[in-house]
Amino acid sequence: MAELSPQSSADEIVAYLRSIGSEENRHGMLRYGIKIERALGIPHGVQRQIARKIKRNHERAFELWQTGIMEAQFIASVTADPKRFSAADARQWAASFDSWDIVDGVSDLFVDTDSWRELINEFAADEREFVRRTAFAMMAWSVVHRKKEPVATFLDFLPVIEAHATDSRNFVKKAVNWALRSIGKRSMEMRGAALAVAERLAQSTDKTARWIGKDAVKELTNAKTIERIAARKG
């Protein structure tokens, strides 16, 4: 089989992925709550190596996505051009989400697009479990990616987090918690605002909101966490 390169076609990439798939890895994914029906059992690190090797190609990324193979879709998300990726594209991809790992991988792309804030609000309001998870995964990723974003943008996410903190579905509540903790760890100013939300949720009569709040309070009041936040600029 030919070595993969930026000139490799989608078919060649898929053939390579199939050749390195592992049934053992595939079934091991079940331990982490990952659906394996569309997976070949290739570690994320290897997928990222392949993406670096084949480089960005927007058209080919959509061909890879259409295969429905989980690993091909993750590679598609890494090799698509976020500046050419529209809100309509994001909606179409999100509609097929069926596992937390593909949500979290592809949300990394979505947050680099021009329509990221619009998509967060839209996806948070969506009742589909993995689409709603996408909104909060995007919030968490935006803390990492959007370094020049004003504080107000992230503070505006807090009411959305609070509004959906009673969604008891496992993959939603964990993402809501992730988003709240991530925002709180961006800066000392945002820590205060996020901690206030977390403390309110921790006192909630709702079991899910209480869990989200208590877990976030625990992290955001941890001495080492505070030290790391204080050491950051901004």
JSON list of C-alpha atoms in Angstrom, two decimals:
[
{"chain": "A", "resi": 1, "resn": "MET", "atom": "CA", "xyz": [0.00, 0.00, 0.00]},
{"chain": "A", "resi": 2, "resn": "ALA", "atom": "CA", "xyz": [1.31, 3.44, -0.99]},
{"chain": "A", "resi": 3, "resn": "GLU", "atom": "CA", "xyz": [2.49, 5.79, 1.74]},
{"chain": "A", "resi": 4, "resn": "LEU", "atom": "CA", "xyz": [-0.07, 8.46, 2.60]},
{"chain": "A", "resi": 5, "resn": "SER", "atom": "CA", "xyz": [0.68, 12.02, 1.43]},
{"chain": "A", "resi": 6, "resn": "PRO", "atom": "CA", "xyz": [-1.12, 15.32, 0.81]},
{"chain": "A", "resi": 7, "resn": "GLN", "atom": "CA", "xyz": [-1.98, 13.92, -2.63]},
{"chain": "A", "resi": 8, "resn": "SER", "atom": "CA", "xyz": [-3.72, 10.83, -1.23]},
{"chain": "A", "resi": 9, "resn": "SER", "atom": "CA", "xyz": [-7.35, 10.44, -2.23]},
{"chain": "A", "resi": 10, "resn": "ALA", "atom": "CA", "xyz": [-10.18, 9.80, 0.21]},
{"chain": "A", "resi": 11, "resn": "ASP", "atom": "CA", "xyz": [-10.39, 6.21, -1.05]},
{"chain": "A", "resi": 12, "resn": "GLU", "atom": "CA", "xyz": [-6.67, 5.65, -0.44]},
{"chain": "A", "resi": 13, "resn": "ILE", "atom": "CA", "xyz": [-6.93, 7.09, 3.06]},
{"chain": "A", "resi": 14, "resn": "VAL", "atom": "CA", "xyz": [-9.92, 4.91, 3.90]},
{"chain": "A", "resi": 15, "resn": "ALA", "atom": "CA", "xyz": [-8.14, 1.81, 2.55]},
{"chain": "A", "resi": 16, "resn": "TYR", "atom": "CA", "xyz": [-5.18, 2.64, 4.79]},
{"chain": "A", "resi": 17, "resn": "LEU", "atom": "CA", "xyz": [-7.43, 3.15, 7.80]},
{"chain": "A", "resi": 18, "resn": "ARG", "atom": "CA", "xyz": [-9.07, -0.22, 7.21]},
{"chain": "A", "resi": 19, "resn": "SER", "atom": "CA", "xyz": [-5.65, -1.87, 6.98]},
{"chain": "A", "resi": 20, "resn": "ILE", "atom": "CA", "xyz": [-4.57, -0.63, 10.42]},
{"chain": "A", "resi": 21, "resn": "GLY", "atom": "CA", "xyz": [-7.88, -1.08, 12.25]},
{"chain": "A", "resi": 22, "resn": "SER", "atom": "CA", "xyz": [-7.85, -3.29, 15.33]},
{"chain": "A", "resi": 23, "resn": "GLU", "atom": "CA", "xyz": [-10.74, -5.37, 16.65]},
{"chain": "A", "resi": 24, "resn": "GLU", "atom": "CA", "xyz": [-9.09, -5.43, 20.06]},
{"chain": "A", "resi": 25, "resn": "ASN", "atom": "CA", "xyz": [-8.91, -1.62, 20.16]},
{"chain": "A", "resi": 26, "resn": "ARG", "atom": "CA", "xyz": [-12.40, -1.39, 18.75]},
{"chain": "A", "resi": 27, "resn": "HIS", "atom": "CA", "xyz": [-13.93, -3.44, 21.54]},
{"chain": "A", "resi": 28, "resn": "GLY", "atom": "CA", "xyz": [-11.75, -1.66, 24.10]},
{"chain": "A", "resi": 29, "resn": "MET", "atom": "CA", "xyz": [-13.52, 1.57, 23.14]},
{"chain": "A", "resi": 30, "resn": "LEU", "atom": "CA", "xyz": [-16.70, 0.21, 24.68]},
{"chain": "A", "resi": 31, "resn": "ARG", "atom": "CA", "xyz": [-15.19, 0.67, 28.14]},
{"chain": "A", "resi": 32, "resn": "TYR", "atom": "CA", "xyz": [-15.27, 4.42, 27.56]},
{"chain": "A", "resi": 33, "resn": "GLY", "atom": "CA", "xyz": [-18.86, 4.52, 26.38]},
{"chain": "A", "resi": 34, "resn": "ILE", "atom": "CA", "xyz": [-17.88, 4.98, 22.72]},
{"chain": "A", "resi": 35, "resn": "LYS", "atom": "CA", "xyz": [-20.13, 3.47, 20.08]},
{"chain": "A", "resi": 36, "resn": "ILE", "atom": "CA", "xyz": [-18.14, 1.14, 17.88]},
{"chain": "A", "resi": 37, "resn": "GLU", "atom": "CA", "xyz": [-20.56, 0.32, 15.06]},
{"chain": "A", "resi": 38, "resn": "ARG", "atom": "CA", "xyz": [-18.83, 2.84, 12.77]},
{"chain": "A", "resi": 39, "resn": "ALA", "atom": "CA", "xyz": [-15.34, 2.56, 14.27]},
{"chain": "A", "resi": 40, "resn": "LEU", "atom": "CA", "xyz": [-12.23, 0.71, 13.06]},
{"chain": "A", "resi": 41, "resn": "GLY", "atom": "CA", "xyz": [-10.35, 0.81, 16.36]},
{"chain": "A", "resi": 42, "resn": "ILE", "atom": "CA", "xyz": [-7.55, 3.29, 15.60]},
{"chain": "A", "resi": 43, "resn": "PRO", "atom": "CA", "xyz": [-6.15, 5.39, 18.49]},
{"chain": "A", "resi": 44, "resn": "HIS", "atom": "CA", "xyz": [-6.66, 9.16, 18.34]},
{"chain": "A", "resi": 45, "resn": "GLY", "atom": "CA", "xyz": [-2.92, 9.75, 18.35]},
{"chain": "A", "resi": 46, "resn": "VAL", "atom": "CA", "xyz": [-2.54, 7.71, 15.18]},
{"chain": "A", "resi": 47, "resn": "GLN", "atom": "CA", "xyz": [-5.47, 9.53, 13.59]},
{"chain": "A", "resi": 48, "resn": "ARG", "atom": "CA", "xyz": [-3.79, 12.87, 14.31]},
{"chain": "A", "resi": 49, "resn": "GLN", "atom": "CA", "xyz": [-0.53, 11.61, 12.80]},
{"chain": "A", "resi": 50, "resn": "ILE", "atom": "CA", "xyz": [-2.39, 10.67, 9.63]},
{"chain": "A", "resi": 51, "resn": "ALA", "atom": "CA", "xyz": [-4.08, 14.07, 9.52]},
{"chain": "A", "resi": 52, "resn": "ARG", "atom": "CA", "xyz": [-0.70, 15.82, 9.81]},
{"chain": "A", "resi": 53, "resn": "LYS", "atom": "CA", "xyz": [0.68, 13.64, 7.02]},
{"chain": "A", "resi": 54, "resn": "ILE", "atom": "CA", "xyz": [-2.14, 14.22, 4.54]},
{"chain": "A", "resi": 55, "resn": "LYS", "atom": "CA", "xyz": [-2.53, 17.93, 5.43]},
{"chain": "A", "resi": 56, "resn": "ARG", "atom": "CA", "xyz": [-5.54, 20.16, 4.91]},
{"chain": "A", "resi": 57, "resn": "ASN", "atom": "CA", "xyz": [-7.80, 19.52, 1.93]},
{"chain": "A", "resi": 58, "resn": "HIS", "atom": "CA", "xyz": [-11.31, 20.89, 2.33]},
{"chain": "A", "resi": 59, "resn": "GLU", "atom": "CA", "xyz": [-12.98, 19.00, -0.51]},
{"chain": "A", "resi": 60, "resn": "ARG", "atom": "CA", "xyz": [-11.39, 15.69, 0.47]},
{"chain": "A", "resi": 61, "resn": "ALA", "atom": "CA", "xyz": [-12.47, 16.25, 4.08]},
{"chain": "A", "resi": 62, "resn": "PHE", "atom": "CA", "xyz": [-16.10, 16.16, 2.98]},
{"chain": "A", "resi": 63, "resn": "GLU", "atom": "CA", "xyz": [-15.46, 12.94, 1.04]},
{"chain": "A", "resi": 64, "resn": "LEU", "atom": "CA", "xyz": [-13.96, 11.40, 4.17]},
{"chain": "A", "resi": 65, "resn": "TRP", "atom": "CA", "xyz": [-16.93, 12.54, 6.23]},
{"chain": "A", "resi": 66, "resn": "GLN", "atom": "CA", "xyz": [-19.37, 10.92, 3.82]},
{"chain": "A", "resi": 67, "resn": "THR", "atom": "CA", "xyz": [-17.82, 7.49, 4.44]},
{"chain": "A", "resi": 68, "resn": "GLY", "atom": "CA", "xyz": [-19.47, 7.38, 7.88]},
{"chain": "A", "resi": 69, "resn": "ILE", "atom": "CA", "xyz": [-16.35, 5.77, 9.36]},
{"chain": "A", "resi": 70, "resn": "MET", "atom": "CA", "xyz": [-15.64, 7.33, 12.75]},
{"chain": "A", "resi": 71, "resn": "GLU", "atom": "CA", "xyz": [-11.89, 7.66, 12.26]},
{"chain": "A", "resi": 72, "resn": "ALA", "atom": "CA", "xyz": [-12.29, 9.05, 8.74]},
{"chain": "A", "resi": 73, "resn": "GLN", "atom": "CA", "xyz": [-14.73, 11.61, 10.12]},
{"chain": "A", "resi": 74, "resn": "PHE", "atom": "CA", "xyz": [-12.34, 12.71, 12.85]},
{"chain": "A", "resi": 75, "resn": "ILE", "atom": "CA", "xyz": [-9.56, 13.11, 10.26]},
{"chain": "A", "resi": 76, "resn": "ALA", "atom": "CA", "xyz": [-12.03, 15.03, 8.10]},
{"chain": "A", "resi": 77, "resn": "SER", "atom": "CA", "xyz": [-12.61, 17.47, 10.96]},
{"chain": "A", "resi": 78, "resn": "VAL", "atom": "CA", "xyz": [-8.87, 18.04, 11.41]},
{"chain": "A", "resi": 79, "resn": "THR", "atom": "CA", "xyz": [-8.18, 18.52, 7.69]},
{"chain": "A", "resi": 80, "resn": "ALA", "atom": "CA", "xyz": [-11.20, 20.68, 6.75]},
{"chain": "A", "resi": 81, "resn": "ASP", "atom": "CA", "xyz": [-10.65, 24.42, 6.42]},
{"chain": "A", "resi": 82, "resn": "PRO", "atom": "CA", "xyz": [-12.56, 26.17, 9.25]},
{"chain": "A", "resi": 83, "resn": "LYS", "atom": "CA", "xyz": [-12.66, 29.43, 7.28]},
{"chain": "A", "resi": 84, "resn": "ARG", "atom": "CA", "xyz": [-14.58, 27.68, 4.49]},
{"chain": "A", "resi": 85, "resn": "PHE", "atom": "CA", "xyz": [-16.75, 25.65, 6.86]},
{"chain": "A", "resi": 86, "resn": "SER", "atom": "CA", "xyz": [-20.25, 27.12, 7.04]},
{"chain": "A", "resi": 87, "resn": "ALA", "atom": "CA", "xyz": [-22.94, 26.98, 9.70]},
{"chain": "A", "resi": 88, "resn": "ALA", "atom": "CA", "xyz": [-24.94, 24.79, 7.30]},
{"chain": "A", "resi": 89, "resn": "ASP", "atom": "CA", "xyz": [-22.02, 22.38, 7.08]},
{"chain": "A", "resi": 90, "resn": "ALA", "atom": "CA", "xyz": [-21.85, 22.24, 10.88]},
{"chain": "A", "resi": 91, "resn": "ARG", "atom": "CA", "xyz": [-25.57, 21.55, 11.17]},
{"chain": "A", "resi": 92, "resn": "GLN", "atom": "CA", "xyz": [-25.31, 18.75, 8.63]},
{"chain": "A", "resi": 93, "resn": "TRP", "atom": "CA", "xyz": [-22.38, 17.10, 10.39]},
{"chain": "A", "resi": 94, "resn": "ALA", "atom": "CA", "xyz": [-23.90, 17.54, 13.85]},
{"chain": "A", "resi": 95, "resn": "ALA", "atom": "CA", "xyz": [-27.12, 15.86, 12.73]},
{"chain": "A", "resi": 96, "resn": "SER", "atom": "CA", "xyz": [-25.22, 12.56, 12.38]},
{"chain": "A", "resi": 97, "resn": "PHE", "atom": "CA", "xyz": [-23.46, 12.68, 15.77]},
{"chain": "A", "resi": 98, "resn": "ASP", "atom": "CA", "xyz": [-24.05, 9.49, 17.73]},
{"chain": "A", "resi": 99, "resn": "SER", "atom": "CA", "xyz": [-21.13, 9.20, 20.17]},
{"chain": "A", "resi": 100, "resn": "TRP", "atom": "CA", "xyz": [-19.42, 11.58, 22.58]},
{"chain": "A", "resi": 101, "resn": "ASP", "atom": "CA", "xyz": [-15.95, 11.10, 21.10]},
{"chain": "A", "resi": 102, "resn": "ILE", "atom": "CA", "xyz": [-16.88, 12.27, 17.60]},
{"chain": "A", "resi": 103, "resn": "VAL", "atom": "CA", "xyz": [-18.74, 15.23, 19.14]},
{"chain": "A", "resi": 104, "resn": "ASP", "atom": "CA", "xyz": [-15.71, 16.32, 21.13]},
{"chain": "A", "resi": 105, "resn": "GLY", "atom": "CA", "xyz": [-13.33, 15.82, 18.21]},
{"chain": "A", "resi": 106, "resn": "VAL", "atom": "CA", "xyz": [-15.43, 17.71, 15.66]},
{"chain": "A", "resi": 107, "resn": "SER", "atom": "CA", "xyz": [-16.38, 20.49, 18.10]},
{"chain": "A", "resi": 108, "resn": "ASP", "atom": "CA", "xyz": [-12.70, 21.40, 17.96]},
{"chain": "A", "resi": 109, "resn": "LEU", "atom": "CA", "xyz": [-13.26, 22.36, 14.30]},
{"chain": "A", "resi": 110, "resn": "PHE", "atom": "CA", "xyz": [-16.61, 24.07, 14.85]},
{"chain": "A", "resi": 111, "resn": "VAL", "atom": "CA", "xyz": [-15.18, 26.50, 17.38]},
{"chain": "A", "resi": 112, "resn": "ASP", "atom": "CA", "xyz": [-12.66, 27.74, 14.78]},
{"chain": "A", "resi": 113, "resn": "THR", "atom": "CA", "xyz": [-15.40, 28.69, 12.32]},
{"chain": "A", "resi": 114, "resn": "ASP", "atom": "CA", "xyz": [-16.85, 32.18, 11.89]},
{"chain": "A", "resi": 115, "resn": "SER", "atom": "CA", "xyz": [-20.29, 31.02, 13.04]},
{"chain": "A", "resi": 116, "resn": "TRP", "atom": "CA", "xyz": [-19.16, 29.40, 16.29]},
{"chain": "A", "resi": 117, "resn": "ARG", "atom": "CA", "xyz": [-21.16, 31.57, 18.70]},
{"chain": "A", "resi": 118, "resn": "GLU", "atom": "CA", "xyz": [-24.32, 31.27, 16.64]},
{"chain": "A", "resi": 119, "resn": "LEU", "atom": "CA", "xyz": [-23.87, 27.50, 16.59]},
{"chain": "A", "resi": 120, "resn": "ILE", "atom": "CA", "xyz": [-23.36, 27.27, 20.35]},
{"chain": "A", "resi": 121, "resn": "ASN", "atom": "CA", "xyz": [-26.68, 28.97, 21.05]},
{"chain": "A", "resi": 122, "resn": "GLU", "atom": "CA", "xyz": [-28.48, 26.98, 18.38]},
{"chain": "A", "resi": 123, "resn": "PHE", "atom": "CA", "xyz": [-27.07, 23.61, 19.45]},
{"chain": "A", "resi": 124, "resn": "ALA", "atom": "CA", "xyz": [-27.72, 24.28, 23.16]},
{"chain": "A", "resi": 125, "resn": "ALA", "atom": "CA", "xyz": [-31.41, 24.78, 22.34]},
{"chain": "A", "resi": 126, "resn": "ASP", "atom": "CA", "xyz": [-31.51, 21.54, 20.33]},
{"chain": "A", "resi": 127, "resn": "GLU", "atom": "CA", "xyz": [-33.10, 18.61, 22.15]},
{"chain": "A", "resi": 128, "resn": "ARG", "atom": "CA", "xyz": [-30.94, 15.95, 20.49]},
{"chain": "A", "resi": 129, "resn": "GLU", "atom": "CA", "xyz": [-28.47, 14.64, 23.08]},
{"chain": "A", "resi": 130, "resn": "PHE", "atom": "CA", "xyz": [-25.31, 14.75, 21.03]},
{"chain": "A", "resi": 131, "resn": "VAL", "atom": "CA", "xyz": [-26.18, 18.02, 19.30]},
{"chain": "A", "resi": 132, "resn": "ARG", "atom": "CA", "xyz": [-26.73, 19.66, 22.68]},
{"chain": "A", "resi": 133, "resn": "ARG", "atom": "CA", "xyz": [-23.46, 18.17, 23.92]},
{"chain": "A", "resi": 134, "resn": "THR", "atom": "CA", "xyz": [-21.79, 19.86, 20.95]},
{"chain": "A", "resi": 135, "resn": "ALA", "atom": "CA", "xyz": [-22.73, 23.29, 22.28]},
{"chain": "A", "resi": 136, "resn": "PHE", "atom": "CA", "xyz": [-21.02, 22.73, 25.60]},
{"chain": "A", "resi": 137, "resn": "ALA", "atom": "CA", "xyz": [-18.01, 20.95, 24.09]},
{"chain": "A", "resi": 138, "resn": "MET", "atom": "CA", "xyz": [-17.62, 24.03, 21.88]},
{"chain": "A", "resi": 139, "resn": "MET", "atom": "CA", "xyz": [-17.76, 26.29, 24.93]},
{"chain": "A", "resi": 140, "resn": "ALA", "atom": "CA", "xyz": [-14.99, 24.26, 26.55]},
{"chain": "A", "resi": 141, "resn": "TRP", "atom": "CA", "xyz": [-12.85, 24.28, 23.39]},
{"chain": "A", "resi": 142, "resn": "SER", "atom": "CA", "xyz": [-13.41, 28.01, 22.87]},
{"chain": "A", "resi": 143, "resn": "VAL", "atom": "CA", "xyz": [-11.57, 28.69, 26.11]},
{"chain": "A", "resi": 144, "resn": "VAL", "atom": "CA", "xyz": [-8.50, 27.07, 24.53]},
{"chain": "A", "resi": 145, "resn": "HIS", "atom": "CA", "xyz": [-8.86, 28.33, 20.95]},
{"chain": "A", "resi": 146, "resn": "ARG", "atom": "CA", "xyz": [-10.30, 31.81, 21.27]},
{"chain": "A", "resi": 147, "resn": "LYS", "atom": "CA", "xyz": [-7.51, 33.44, 23.25]},
{"chain": "A", "resi": 148, "resn": "LYS", "atom": "CA", "xyz": [-8.31, 36.98, 22.07]},
{"chain": "A", "resi": 149, "resn": "GLU", "atom": "CA", "xyz": [-12.03, 36.70, 22.72]},
{"chain": "A", "resi": 150, "resn": "PRO", "atom": "CA", "xyz": [-13.33, 39.28, 25.23]},
{"chain": "A", "resi": 151, "resn": "VAL", "atom": "CA", "xyz": [-14.36, 38.10, 28.66]},
{"chain": "A", "resi": 152, "resn": "ALA", "atom": "CA", "xyz": [-17.97, 39.11, 27.96]},
{"chain": "A", "resi": 153, "resn": "THR", "atom": "CA", "xyz": [-18.32, 36.36, 25.35]},
{"chain": "A", "resi": 154, "resn": "PHE", "atom": "CA", "xyz": [-17.57, 33.64, 27.88]},
{"chain": "A", "resi": 155, "resn": "LEU", "atom": "CA", "xyz": [-19.64, 35.26, 30.62]},
{"chain": "A", "resi": 156, "resn": "ASP", "atom": "CA", "xyz": [-22.59, 35.17, 28.22]},
{"chain": "A", "resi": 157, "resn": "PHE", "atom": "CA", "xyz": [-22.28, 31.38, 28.14]},
{"chain": "A", "resi": 158, "resn": "LEU", "atom": "CA", "xyz": [-22.90, 31.05, 31.88]},
{"chain": "A", "resi": 159, "resn": "PRO", "atom": "CA", "xyz": [-26.69, 31.61, 31.72]},
{"chain": "A", "resi": 160, "resn": "VAL", "atom": "CA", "xyz": [-26.86, 29.00, 28.96]},
{"chain": "A", "resi": 161, "resn": "ILE", "atom": "CA", "xyz": [-24.93, 26.57, 31.18]},
{"chain": "A", "resi": 162, "resn": "GLU", "atom": "CA", "xyz": [-27.25, 27.28, 34.09]},
{"chain": "A", "resi": 163, "resn": "ALA", "atom": "CA", "xyz": [-30.33, 26.88, 31.92]},
{"chain": "A", "resi": 164, "resn": "HIS", "atom": "CA", "xyz": [-29.33, 23.38, 30.81]},
{"chain": "A", "resi": 165, "resn": "ALA", "atom": "CA", "xyz": [-27.80, 22.14, 34.06]},
{"chain": "A", "resi": 166, "resn": "THR", "atom": "CA", "xyz": [-30.90, 20.05, 34.75]},
{"chain": "A", "resi": 167, "resn": "ASP", "atom": "CA", "xyz": [-30.49, 17.94, 31.60]},
{"chain": "A", "resi": 168, "resn": "SER", "atom": "CA", "xyz": [-29.78, 14.58, 33.22]},
{"chain": "A", "resi": 169, "resn": "ARG", "atom": "CA", "xyz": [-28.60, 12.79, 30.10]},
{"chain": "A", "resi": 170, "resn": "ASN", "atom": "CA", "xyz": [-25.11, 11.53, 30.78]},
{"chain": "A", "resi": 171, "resn": "PHE", "atom": "CA", "xyz": [-23.34, 13.00, 27.78]},
{"chain": "A", "resi": 172, "resn": "VAL", "atom": "CA", "xyz": [-25.03, 16.36, 28.17]},
{"chain": "A", "resi": 173, "resn": "LYS", "atom": "CA", "xyz": [-24.46, 16.84, 31.89]},
{"chain": "A", "resi": 174, "resn": "LYS", "atom": "CA", "xyz": [-20.78, 15.92, 31.59]},
{"chain": "A", "resi": 175, "resn": "ALA", "atom": "CA", "xyz": [-20.30, 18.47, 28.81]},
{"chain": "A", "resi": 176, "resn": "VAL", "atom": "CA", "xyz": [-22.16, 21.17, 30.77]},
{"chain": "A", "resi": 177, "resn": "ASN", "atom": "CA", "xyz": [-19.83, 20.47, 33.68]},
{"chain": "A", "resi": 178, "resn": "TRP", "atom": "CA", "xyz": [-16.79, 20.56, 31.38]},
{"chain": "A", "resi": 179, "resn": "ALA", "atom": "CA", "xyz": [-17.84, 23.92, 29.94]},
{"chain": "A", "resi": 180, "resn": "LEU", "atom": "CA", "xyz": [-18.43, 25.46, 33.37]},
{"chain": "A", "resi": 181, "resn": "ARG", "atom": "CA", "xyz": [-15.08, 24.30, 34.72]},
{"chain": "A", "resi": 182, "resn": "SER", "atom": "CA", "xyz": [-13.23, 25.39, 31.58]},
{"chain": "A", "resi": 183, "resn": "ILE", "atom": "CA", "xyz": [-14.67, 28.89, 31.65]},
{"chain": "A", "resi": 184, "resn": "GLY", "atom": "CA", "xyz": [-13.83, 29.19, 35.34]},
{"chain": "A", "resi": 185, "resn": "LYS", "atom": "CA", "xyz": [-10.21, 28.23, 34.68]},
{"chain": "A", "resi": 186, "resn": "ARG", "atom": "CA", "xyz": [-9.59, 30.81, 31.94]},
{"chain": "A", "resi": 187, "resn": "SER", "atom": "CA", "xyz": [-8.89, 33.74, 34.27]},
{"chain": "A", "resi": 188, "resn": "MET", "atom": "CA", "xyz": [-9.41, 34.88, 37.82]},
{"chain": "A", "resi": 189, "resn": "GLU", "atom": "CA", "xyz": [-12.22, 37.19, 36.71]},
{"chain": "A", "resi": 190, "resn": "MET", "atom": "CA", "xyz": [-14.05, 34.34, 35.02]},
{"chain": "A", "resi": 191, "resn": "ARG", "atom": "CA", "xyz": [-13.32, 32.01, 37.91]},
{"chain": "A", "resi": 192, "resn": "GLY", "atom": "CA", "xyz": [-15.36, 34.27, 40.17]},
{"chain": "A", "resi": 193, "resn": "ALA", "atom": "CA", "xyz": [-18.32, 34.35, 37.80]},
{"chain": "A", "resi": 194, "resn": "ALA", "atom": "CA", "xyz": [-18.21, 30.61, 37.09]},
{"chain": "A", "resi": 195, "resn": "LEU", "atom": "CA", "xyz": [-17.82, 29.78, 40.77]},
{"chain": "A", "resi": 196, "resn": "ALA", "atom": "CA", "xyz": [-20.92, 31.83, 41.59]},
{"chain": "A", "resi": 197, "resn": "VAL", "atom": "CA", "xyz": [-22.90, 29.77, 39.08]},
{"chain": "A", "resi": 198, "resn": "ALA", "atom": "CA", "xyz": [-21.38, 26.53, 40.39]},
{"chain": "A", "resi": 199, "resn": "GLU", "atom": "CA", "xyz": [-22.31, 27.41, 43.97]},
{"chain": "A", "resi": 200, "resn": "ARG", "atom": "CA", "xyz": [-25.89, 28.15, 42.98]},
{"chain": "A", "resi": 201, "resn": "LEU", "atom": "CA", "xyz": [-26.14, 24.86, 41.12]},
{"chain": "A", "resi": 202, "resn": "ALA", "atom": "CA", "xyz": [-24.62, 23.01, 44.06]},
{"chain": "A", "resi": 203, "resn": "GLN", "atom": "CA", "xyz": [-27.58, 24.18, 46.18]},
{"chain": "A", "resi": 204, "resn": "SER", "atom": "CA", "xyz": [-30.16, 23.21, 43.58]},
{"chain": "A", "resi": 205, "resn": "THR", "atom": "CA", "xyz": [-33.03, 20.84, 44.36]},
{"chain": "A", "resi": 206, "resn": "ASP", "atom": "CA", "xyz": [-32.27, 19.14, 41.03]},
{"chain": "A", "resi": 207, "resn": "LYS", "atom": "CA", "xyz": [-29.90, 16.16, 41.33]},
{"chain": "A", "resi": 208, "resn": "THR", "atom": "CA", "xyz": [-28.10, 16.77, 38.03]},
{"chain": "A", "resi": 209, "resn": "ALA", "atom": "CA", "xyz": [-27.60, 20.49, 38.63]},
{"chain": "A", "resi": 210, "resn": "ARG", "atom": "CA", "xyz": [-26.30, 19.69, 42.12]},
{"chain": "A", "resi": 211, "resn": "TRP", "atom": "CA", "xyz": [-23.73, 17.23, 40.74]},
{"chain": "A", "resi": 212, "resn": "ILE", "atom": "CA", "xyz": [-22.55, 19.70, 38.08]},
{"chain": "A", "resi": 213, "resn": "GLY", "atom": "CA", "xyz": [-22.28, 22.48, 40.64]},
{"chain": "A", "resi": 214, "resn": "LYS", "atom": "CA", "xyz": [-20.52, 20.51, 43.36]},
{"chain": "A", "resi": 215, "resn": "ASP", "atom": "CA", "xyz": [-17.98, 19.05, 40.95]},
{"chain": "A", "resi": 216, "resn": "ALA", "atom": "CA", "xyz": [-17.21, 22.50, 39.50]},
{"chain": "A", "resi": 217, "resn": "VAL", "atom": "CA", "xyz": [-16.95, 24.07, 42.97]},
{"chain": "A", "resi": 218, "resn": "LYS", "atom": "CA", "xyz": [-14.50, 21.36, 44.00]},
{"chain": "A", "resi": 219, "resn": "GLU", "atom": "CA", "xyz": [-12.19, 22.09, 41.08]},
{"chain": "A", "resi": 220, "resn": "LEU", "atom": "CA", "xyz": [-12.49, 25.86, 41.08]},
{"chain": "A", "resi": 221, "resn": "THR", "atom": "CA", "xyz": [-11.73, 26.11, 44.80]},
{"chain": "A", "resi": 222, "resn": "ASN", "atom": "CA", "xyz": [-8.77, 23.73, 44.63]},
{"chain": "A", "resi": 223, "resn": "ALA", "atom": "CA", "xyz": [-5.61, 25.56, 45.73]},
{"chain": "A", "resi": 224, "resn": "LYS", "atom": "CA", "xyz": [-3.49, 24.24, 42.85]},
{"chain": "A", "resi": 225, "resn": "THR", "atom": "CA", "xyz": [-6.16, 25.16, 40.32]},
{"chain": "A", "resi": 226, "resn": "ILE", "atom": "CA", "xyz": [-6.35, 28.70, 41.70]},
{"chain": "A", "resi": 227, "resn": "GLU", "atom": "CA", "xyz": [-2.57, 28.99, 41.55]},
{"chain": "A", "resi": 228, "resn": "ARG", "atom": "CA", "xyz": [-2.55, 27.95, 37.88]},
{"chain": "A", "resi": 229, "resn": "ILE", "atom": "CA", "xyz": [-5.32, 30.39, 36.99]},
{"chain": "A", "resi": 230, "resn": "ALA", "atom": "CA", "xyz": [-3.62, 33.26, 38.82]},
{"chain": "A", "resi": 231, "resn": "ALA", "atom": "CA", "xyz": [-0.38, 32.57, 36.93]},
{"chain": "A", "resi": 232, "resn": "ARG", "atom": "CA", "xyz": [-2.10, 33.11, 33.57]},
{"chain": "A", "resi": 233, "resn": "LYS", "atom": "CA", "xyz": [-2.20, 36.43, 31.75]},
{"chain": "A", "resi": 234, "resn": "GLY", "atom": "CA", "xyz": [-5.54, 38.12, 31.29]}
]
